[in-house]
Amino acid sequence: MLIRFVSLLLLVLLQTGLQGCSLLGAKPEVVDSVPQEKPLPPELIEAYNAGLELLQDEEFDAALIHWQALAEKYAEFPGCWTNLALAQYRLEQFDASLESLNKAVALKQEFCPAYKVLGLVQRELGQFGAAENSYQTALQCDPADVQVHYNLGILYDLYLHDLVKALEQYQLAQGMMTEPDETLAIWIADLERRSTEQVAGEGS
C-alpha cells in the first residue's frame, strides 16, 4: 500500500477573519482583515509572528515553550491555543494538544483553524469518527481548503477504508491546485485501480 503523508496544518493567524497562512507560503504575518473592537497589543503581534516563524522553521521544542507562555499571557485568543496545539501535535503530545484545542473552541466555537488541527489530533488518538466531523466542520468554513480535503482523503483511505470517499477527496484536492500534484496523481490512480478491483471482486 502506498504511504500517505499527512499535510501538516496551516499556521493560525491572529485575526477574527479566521484565516491561515500556509506552511509553504511566504513569511507569515499577522493580518487584521476586519475591524477589531480594540487595537491588538503591539507586543502580542510581535510575539505571535515570532511563534509562527518557529513553527514554520520546525523548531518545535522552542515553539512549544513560546506558545505555552503566549497562551498563558493572552489566554483569551483562540489562535494562541491552536498554535500551541500544533506545536504539541508535532511533538506527538496528542492528549495535551487535544486539551489546548478544546480551550480554543471553548473561547470561540466557530474558530475554523482549530478544527483543522483537531482532525489531525483526533486521528492520532484513534477517534476517527470525531476526526471526520472536525474536517467536515473545517470545510463548512472553507470548502476550497486543499489541505483539509487532502487530510480527509487520508482519513478515509487509511483509517476508515472508504475508497470511494477517499478518491473523491483526493480528486477535489487535486482539482483545486494550480498545478497537478504528482504524488496525488499516483494516489488517485492507485485508488481507481483498487476500486475497480473491489467492484470486480464483489461481482464474482
GROMACS .gro file of C-alpha atoms in nm, residues 41-162:
model
  122
   41PRO     CA    1  -0.129   4.495   2.169
   42PRO     CA    2   0.191   4.556   1.970
   43GLU     CA    3   0.380   4.312   2.191
   44LEU     CA    4   0.126   4.040   2.107
   45ILE     CA    5   0.165   4.098   1.733
   46GLU     CA    6   0.543   4.075   1.761
   47ALA     CA    7   0.535   3.763   1.979
   48TYR     CA    8   0.272   3.599   1.759
   49ASN     CA    9   0.482   3.645   1.446
   50ALA     CA   10   0.787   3.509   1.627
   51GLY     CA   11   0.590   3.200   1.724
   52LEU     CA   12   0.474   3.146   1.367
   53GLU     CA   13   0.832   3.160   1.246
   54LEU     CA   14   0.935   2.893   1.500
   55LEU     CA   15   0.663   2.664   1.370
   56GLN     CA   16   0.749   2.735   1.010
   57ASP     CA   17   1.117   2.663   1.077
   58GLU     CA   18   1.016   2.336   1.251
   59GLU     CA   19   1.176   2.441   1.579
   60PHE     CA   20   0.902   2.264   1.770
   61ASP     CA   21   1.061   2.245   2.116
   62ALA     CA   22   1.120   2.619   2.115
   63ALA     CA   23   0.775   2.676   1.963
   64LEU     CA   24   0.615   2.475   2.243
   65ILE     CA   25   0.773   2.691   2.513
   66HIS     CA   26   0.690   3.008   2.321
   67TRP     CA   27   0.323   2.926   2.266
   68GLN     CA   28   0.278   2.798   2.621
   69ALA     CA   29   0.387   3.137   2.751
   70LEU     CA   30   0.178   3.322   2.496
   71ALA     CA   31  -0.135   3.118   2.566
   72GLU     CA   32  -0.094   3.182   2.937
   73LYS     CA   33  -0.048   3.558   2.892
   74TYR     CA   34  -0.313   3.602   2.620
   75ALA     CA   35  -0.549   3.324   2.716
   76GLU     CA   36  -0.848   3.493   2.552
   77PHE     CA   37  -0.712   3.443   2.197
   78PRO     CA   38  -0.803   3.104   2.043
   79GLY     CA   39  -0.523   3.139   1.788
   80CYS     CA   40  -0.265   3.114   2.068
   81TRP     CA   41  -0.417   2.790   2.193
   82THR     CA   42  -0.443   2.649   1.840
   83ASN     CA   43  -0.079   2.716   1.757
   84LEU     CA   44   0.020   2.570   2.095
   85ALA     CA   45  -0.181   2.262   1.996
   86LEU     CA   46   0.003   2.248   1.663
   87ALA     CA   47   0.342   2.251   1.840
   88GLN     CA   48   0.219   1.980   2.077
   89TYR     CA   49   0.091   1.776   1.783
   90ARG     CA   50   0.428   1.794   1.606
   91LEU     CA   51   0.596   1.675   1.927
   92GLU     CA   52   0.343   1.386   1.948
   93GLN     CA   53   0.187   1.524   2.267
   94PHE     CA   54  -0.158   1.437   2.141
   95ASP     CA   55  -0.353   1.446   2.468
   96ALA     CA   56  -0.210   1.788   2.555
   97SER     CA   57  -0.283   1.908   2.202
   98LEU     CA   58  -0.646   1.798   2.233
   99GLU     CA   59  -0.676   1.986   2.562
  100SER     CA   60  -0.540   2.305   2.404
  101LEU     CA   61  -0.782   2.275   2.113
  102ASN     CA   62  -1.074   2.227   2.348
  103LYS     CA   63  -0.978   2.558   2.510
  104ALA     CA   64  -0.960   2.729   2.170
  105VAL     CA   65  -1.306   2.605   2.069
  106ALA     CA   66  -1.449   2.695   2.410
  107LEU     CA   67  -1.332   3.054   2.354
  108LYS     CA   68  -1.475   3.074   2.002
  109GLN     CA   69  -1.677   2.779   1.879
  110GLU     CA   70  -1.661   2.893   1.516
  111PHE     CA   71  -1.281   2.934   1.516
  112CYS     CA   72  -1.223   2.734   1.199
  113PRO     CA   73  -0.843   2.675   1.216
  114ALA     CA   74  -0.886   2.481   1.542
  115TYR     CA   75  -1.089   2.215   1.365
  116LYS     CA   76  -0.814   2.155   1.110
  117VAL     CA   77  -0.566   2.067   1.384
  118LEU     CA   78  -0.839   1.886   1.577
  119GLY     CA   79  -0.891   1.643   1.290
  120LEU     CA   80  -0.521   1.554   1.291
  121VAL     CA   81  -0.508   1.506   1.668
  122GLN     CA   82  -0.827   1.302   1.687
  123ARG     CA   83  -0.698   1.076   1.412
  124GLU     CA   84  -0.379   1.010   1.609
  125LEU     CA   85  -0.588   0.928   1.916
  126GLY     CA   86  -0.794   0.678   1.721
  127GLN     CA   87  -1.106   0.896   1.724
  128PHE     CA   88  -1.173   0.853   1.354
  129GLY     CA   89  -1.541   0.949   1.354
  130ALA     CA   90  -1.466   1.264   1.551
  131ALA     CA   91  -1.179   1.346   1.313
  132GLU     CA   92  -1.415   1.316   1.016
  133ASN     CA   93  -1.659   1.554   1.186
  134SER     CA   94  -1.381   1.805   1.257
  135TYR     CA   95  -1.265   1.805   0.895
  136GLN     CA   96  -1.624   1.847   0.777
  137THR     CA   97  -1.665   2.143   1.012
  138ALA     CA   98  -1.346   2.297   0.871
  139LEU     CA   99  -1.482   2.250   0.519
  140GLN     CA  100  -1.803   2.429   0.611
  141CYS     CA  101  -1.582   2.731   0.682
  142ASP     CA  102  -1.381   2.695   0.361
  143PRO     CA  103  -1.492   2.429   0.109
  144ALA     CA  104  -1.191   2.515  -0.109
  145ASP     CA  105  -0.928   2.434   0.156
  146VAL     CA  106  -0.694   2.193  -0.024
  147GLN     CA  107  -0.522   2.067   0.289
  148VAL     CA  108  -0.847   1.967   0.457
  149HIS     CA  109  -0.959   1.770   0.151
  150TYR     CA  110  -0.614   1.611   0.138
  151ASN     CA  111  -0.613   1.507   0.503
  152LEU     CA  112  -0.976   1.393   0.491
  153GLY     CA  113  -0.881   1.174   0.195
  154ILE     CA  114  -0.604   1.016   0.402
  155LEU     CA  115  -0.851   0.954   0.685
  156TYR     CA  116  -1.095   0.780   0.451
  157ASP     CA  117  -0.818   0.591   0.274
  158LEU     CA  118  -0.603   0.455   0.553
  159TYR     CA  119  -0.823   0.467   0.863
  160LEU     CA  120  -1.188   0.436   0.758
  161HIS     CA  121  -1.109   0.226   0.446
  162ASP     CA  122  -1.369   0.402   0.236
   0.00000   0.00000   0.00000
